[in-house]
Short mmCIF file of C-alpha atoms in Angstrom, two decimals:
data_model
loop_
_atom_site.label_atom_id
_atom_site.label_comp_id
_atom_site.label_asym_id
_atom_site.label_seq_id
_atom_site.Cartn_x
_atom_site.Cartn_y
_atom_site.Cartn_z
CA UNK A 1 22.51 -25.05 -3.71
CA UNK A 2 21.39 -23.16 -0.67
CA UNK A 3 18.85 -20.37 -0.85
CA UNK A 4 17.37 -18.05 1.72
CA UNK A 5 13.93 -16.52 1.48
CA UNK A 6 12.62 -13.62 3.47
CA UNK A 7 9.14 -12.08 3.50
CA UNK A 8 7.37 -9.81 3.28
CA UNK A 9 9.72 -7.58 1.31
CA UNK A 10 7.93 -4.43 2.37
CA UNK A 11 5.65 -3.75 5.30
CA UNK A 12 3.91 -0.61 6.57
CA UNK A 13 2.41 -0.98 10.03
CA UNK A 14 0.82 1.40 12.54
CA UNK A 15 2.35 1.94 15.95
CA UNK A 16 1.13 -0.67 18.40
CA UNK A 17 0.37 -3.31 15.81
CA UNK A 18 1.99 -6.76 15.82
CA UNK A 19 4.81 -7.86 13.52
CA UNK A 20 5.86 -11.11 11.98
CA UNK A 21 8.77 -11.44 9.56
CA UNK A 22 9.64 -14.87 8.28
CA UNK A 23 12.84 -16.36 6.97
CA UNK A 24 13.45 -19.83 5.58
CA UNK A 25 16.57 -21.53 4.30
CA UNK A 26 16.67 -24.31 1.73
CA UNK A 27 19.38 -26.72 0.73
CA UNK A 28 21.13 -27.10 4.06
CA UNK A 29 20.48 -28.54 7.48
CA UNK A 30 21.28 -27.36 11.01
CA UNK A 31 22.14 -23.82 9.91
CA UNK A 32 22.88 -21.00 12.29
CA UNK A 33 20.29 -18.29 11.71
CA UNK A 34 20.50 -14.57 12.36
CA UNK A 35 18.33 -11.45 12.36
CA UNK A 36 20.02 -8.12 11.71
CA UNK A 37 18.55 -4.62 11.59
CA UNK A 38 19.93 -1.90 9.41
CA UNK A 39 18.95 1.67 10.22
CA UNK A 40 19.94 4.53 7.96
CA UNK A 41 23.54 5.51 8.49
CA UNK A 42 24.01 3.12 11.40
CA UNK A 43 25.34 -0.04 9.83
CA UNK A 44 24.10 -3.48 10.79
CA UNK A 45 23.00 -4.45 14.25
CA UNK A 46 22.72 -8.09 15.26
CA UNK A 47 19.38 -8.66 16.96
CA UNK A 48 19.11 -12.43 17.42
CA UNK A 49 20.91 -15.60 16.48
CA UNK A 50 19.99 -19.25 16.77
CA UNK A 51 22.11 -22.39 16.69
CA UNK A 52 19.18 -24.79 16.73
CA UNK A 53 15.44 -25.27 17.09
CA UNK A 54 14.13 -23.35 20.05
CA UNK A 55 17.56 -21.90 20.85
CA UNK A 56 17.55 -18.11 20.59
CA UNK A 57 20.18 -15.66 21.75
CA UNK A 58 19.31 -11.99 21.99
CA UNK A 59 21.97 -9.37 21.48
CA UNK A 60 19.98 -6.21 22.09
CA UNK A 61 17.17 -5.63 24.60
CA UNK A 62 14.08 -4.45 22.76
CA UNK A 63 10.44 -5.19 22.17
CA UNK A 64 11.24 -7.68 19.43
CA UNK A 65 11.46 -11.43 19.82
CA UNK A 66 12.58 -14.31 17.63
CA UNK A 67 11.55 -17.91 17.34
CA UNK A 68 12.82 -20.95 15.50
CA UNK A 69 9.99 -23.45 15.27
CA UNK A 70 11.71 -25.57 12.62
CA UNK A 71 15.31 -26.25 11.68
CA UNK A 72 15.30 -23.91 8.70
CA UNK A 73 12.71 -21.35 9.77
CA UNK A 74 13.40 -18.18 11.73
CA UNK A 75 10.69 -15.69 12.69
CA UNK A 76 11.02 -12.15 13.99
CA UNK A 77 8.03 -10.87 15.95
CA UNK A 78 6.70 -8.03 17.98
CA UNK A 79 3.49 -7.71 19.95
CA UNK A 80 3.38 -3.92 19.69
CA UNK A 81 5.51 -2.00 17.23
CA UNK A 82 7.22 1.27 18.09
CA UNK A 83 8.22 4.03 15.72
CA UNK A 84 11.84 3.16 16.45
CA UNK A 85 11.32 -0.32 15.05
CA UNK A 86 11.31 1.07 11.52
CA UNK A 87 14.24 -0.17 9.48
CA UNK A 88 15.56 -2.75 7.09
CA UNK A 89 15.60 -6.25 8.56
CA UNK A 90 17.95 -8.86 7.21
CA UNK A 91 17.89 -12.56 7.85
CA UNK A 92 21.09 -14.53 7.36
CA UNK A 93 22.39 -18.04 7.74
CA UNK A 94 25.73 -19.73 8.18
CA UNK A 95 26.85 -23.30 8.54
CA UNK A 96 26.65 -24.78 12.00
CA UNK A 97 29.50 -26.08 14.12
CA UNK A 98 31.93 -28.06 12.04
CA UNK A 99 30.27 -27.00 8.81
CA UNK A 100 32.55 -25.94 6.03
CA UNK A 101 30.79 -22.60 5.74
CA UNK A 102 30.52 -21.99 9.45
CA UNK A 103 32.11 -18.61 9.25
CA UNK A 104 30.40 -17.13 6.20
CA UNK A 105 27.06 -15.34 6.41
CA UNK A 106 24.63 -15.48 3.53
CA UNK A 107 21.92 -12.83 3.63
CA UNK A 108 18.33 -12.72 2.47
CA UNK A 109 17.02 -9.85 0.37
CA UNK A 110 15.68 -8.00 3.40
CA UNK A 111 12.35 -6.70 4.68
CA UNK A 112 11.67 -2.97 4.77
CA UNK A 113 9.49 -2.10 7.78
CA UNK A 114 7.94 1.32 8.17
CA UNK A 115 6.07 2.03 11.38
CA UNK A 116 3.70 5.01 11.21
CA UNK B 1 35.39 -7.04 21.80
CA UNK B 2 36.21 -6.52 18.17
CA UNK B 3 35.42 -3.35 16.25
CA UNK B 4 35.60 -2.20 12.65
CA UNK B 5 36.19 1.29 11.31
CA UNK B 6 35.47 2.39 7.78
CA UNK B 7 36.78 5.96 7.76
CA UNK B 8 35.09 7.02 4.53
CA UNK B 9 31.32 7.39 4.63
CA UNK B 10 30.98 8.30 0.97
CA UNK B 11 33.40 8.05 -1.95
CA UNK B 12 32.86 9.22 -5.51
CA UNK B 13 35.03 7.96 -8.35
CA UNK B 14 34.91 8.19 -12.12
CA UNK B 15 34.16 5.11 -14.15
CA UNK B 16 37.41 3.42 -15.12
CA UNK B 17 39.34 4.88 -12.19
CA UNK B 18 40.91 2.75 -9.51
CA UNK B 19 39.26 2.29 -6.13
CA UNK B 20 40.43 1.65 -2.61
CA UNK B 21 38.05 1.40 0.33
CA UNK B 22 39.62 1.47 3.73
CA UNK B 23 38.91 -0.81 6.65
CA UNK B 24 40.62 -0.95 10.03
CA UNK B 25 39.78 -3.44 12.72
CA UNK B 26 40.48 -3.90 16.36
CA UNK B 27 40.82 -7.43 17.66
CA UNK B 28 43.24 -9.14 19.99
CA UNK B 29 43.95 -12.19 17.87
CA UNK B 30 43.84 -13.34 14.29
CA UNK B 31 40.43 -12.39 12.93
CA UNK B 32 38.36 -13.57 10.04
CA UNK B 33 37.79 -10.62 7.70
CA UNK B 34 35.09 -10.02 5.13
CA UNK B 35 33.88 -7.51 2.60
CA UNK B 36 30.22 -7.40 1.65
CA UNK B 37 28.43 -5.27 -0.94
CA UNK B 38 24.85 -4.04 -0.76
CA UNK B 39 22.90 -2.60 -3.66
CA UNK B 40 20.02 -0.26 -2.73
CA UNK B 41 17.12 -2.11 -1.13
CA UNK B 42 18.91 -5.44 -1.32
CA UNK B 43 20.62 -7.85 1.01
CA UNK B 44 24.36 -8.13 1.43
CA UNK B 45 26.49 -10.16 -0.94
CA UNK B 46 29.87 -11.56 0.05
CA UNK B 47 32.69 -10.13 -2.08
CA UNK B 48 35.62 -11.88 -0.46
CA UNK B 49 36.95 -13.23 2.81
CA UNK B 50 40.25 -13.75 4.54
CA UNK B 51 40.75 -16.61 6.96
CA UNK B 52 44.48 -17.36 6.73
CA UNK B 53 47.32 -17.82 4.27
CA UNK B 54 47.99 -15.45 1.42
CA UNK B 55 47.29 -11.93 2.60
CA UNK B 56 46.09 -10.81 -0.84
CA UNK B 57 42.61 -12.17 -1.39
CA UNK B 58 40.76 -12.26 -4.68
CA UNK B 59 37.01 -11.91 -4.75
CA UNK B 60 34.12 -11.67 -7.14
CA UNK B 61 33.49 -8.83 -9.60
CA UNK B 62 37.21 -8.08 -9.92
CA UNK B 63 37.72 -6.99 -6.32
CA UNK B 64 40.66 -7.83 -4.14
CA UNK B 65 41.67 -7.04 -0.56
CA UNK B 66 44.94 -7.12 1.31
CA UNK B 67 45.29 -8.07 4.96
CA UNK B 68 48.01 -6.10 6.72
CA UNK B 69 48.44 -7.31 10.26
CA UNK B 70 50.88 -4.55 11.21
CA UNK B 71 48.33 -1.91 10.24
CA UNK B 72 45.22 -3.83 11.35
CA UNK B 73 43.78 -3.13 7.94
CA UNK B 74 41.88 -4.99 5.27
CA UNK B 75 41.45 -2.52 2.40
CA UNK B 76 39.35 -3.36 -0.63
CA UNK B 77 40.64 -2.50 -4.10
CA UNK B 78 39.57 -2.60 -7.70
CA UNK B 79 41.80 -1.44 -10.57
CA UNK B 80 38.98 -0.13 -12.78
CA UNK B 81 35.54 0.74 -11.45
CA UNK B 82 32.39 0.09 -13.45
CA UNK B 83 29.14 2.04 -13.07
CA UNK B 84 27.50 -1.13 -11.72
CA UNK B 85 29.88 -1.05 -8.74
CA UNK B 86 27.91 1.83 -7.23
CA UNK B 87 26.65 0.42 -3.95
CA UNK B 88 27.43 0.37 -0.25
CA UNK B 89 30.37 -1.67 0.98
CA UNK B 90 30.72 -3.18 4.40
CA UNK B 91 33.81 -4.53 6.06
CA UNK B 92 33.31 -7.09 8.82
CA UNK B 93 35.40 -9.01 11.33
CA UNK B 94 34.67 -12.23 13.18
CA UNK B 95 36.61 -13.89 15.97
CA UNK B 96 38.85 -16.70 14.94
CA UNK B 97 36.89 -19.62 16.18
CA UNK B 98 36.11 -23.17 15.27
CA UNK B 99 32.65 -22.84 16.69
CA UNK B 100 29.70 -22.90 14.36
CA UNK B 101 28.08 -19.93 15.95
CA UNK B 102 29.79 -16.62 15.79
CA UNK B 103 29.07 -12.97 15.40
CA UNK B 104 30.24 -10.67 12.72
CA UNK B 105 30.96 -7.09 13.65
CA UNK B 106 30.29 -4.79 10.74
CA UNK B 107 31.65 -1.39 9.93
CA UNK B 108 29.15 1.37 9.22
CA UNK B 109 29.72 1.09 5.52
CA UNK B 110 31.14 3.18 2.69
CA UNK B 111 28.79 4.35 -0.02
CA UNK B 112 30.38 4.33 -3.45
CA UNK B 113 29.10 6.60 -6.21
CA UNK B 114 30.43 6.22 -9.75
CA UNK B 115 30.49 9.12 -12.21
CA UNK B 116 30.00 8.06 -15.85
#
């Protein structure tokens, strides 16, 4: 069965420090991968999605970036964190084109980021 | 672009009572519709989905939802709520598409509290 792992679960970082959140998926190949941010009372905001290695689409301009160095690995990064980057970050995957589960998102457990 | 409205930010029900969470969507064609549940500090779990066919959809944990095209609604129901159902519930819509990559649009969520 497929599983998704996300780490770290909790992170407290000072303003201006770098960020790296990692997400990996097991048990499937060629998944679509997503990064969402959830701020209190604001629902979920899609940040990035990827349909393949090295292919990243950004939905919201910001000081965050994403990379997909391997088929089942998705990384969210920042060179210098802002206070406004605080939030709950969720990685998700779905099947790729033609995959039976192409239209269903499965989420990781999330990473709570606090920027001080 | 599609949009999702969950009119109720917070609902409180007594354990054993029935539940209905409202969801209205805006989309120009036949959408894919989803309900997700999120426990505090956790990721989102898929409760049920509607792609086509029978407009009454059964999900996990005893939940069901009914797609009403004429009302652009996809309300979630449960006949008897358990204390463990206390969580936040998100309705989501995706474009009807055969592509592997797509974007879900989420509502802002409805927080459910259950009184013992």
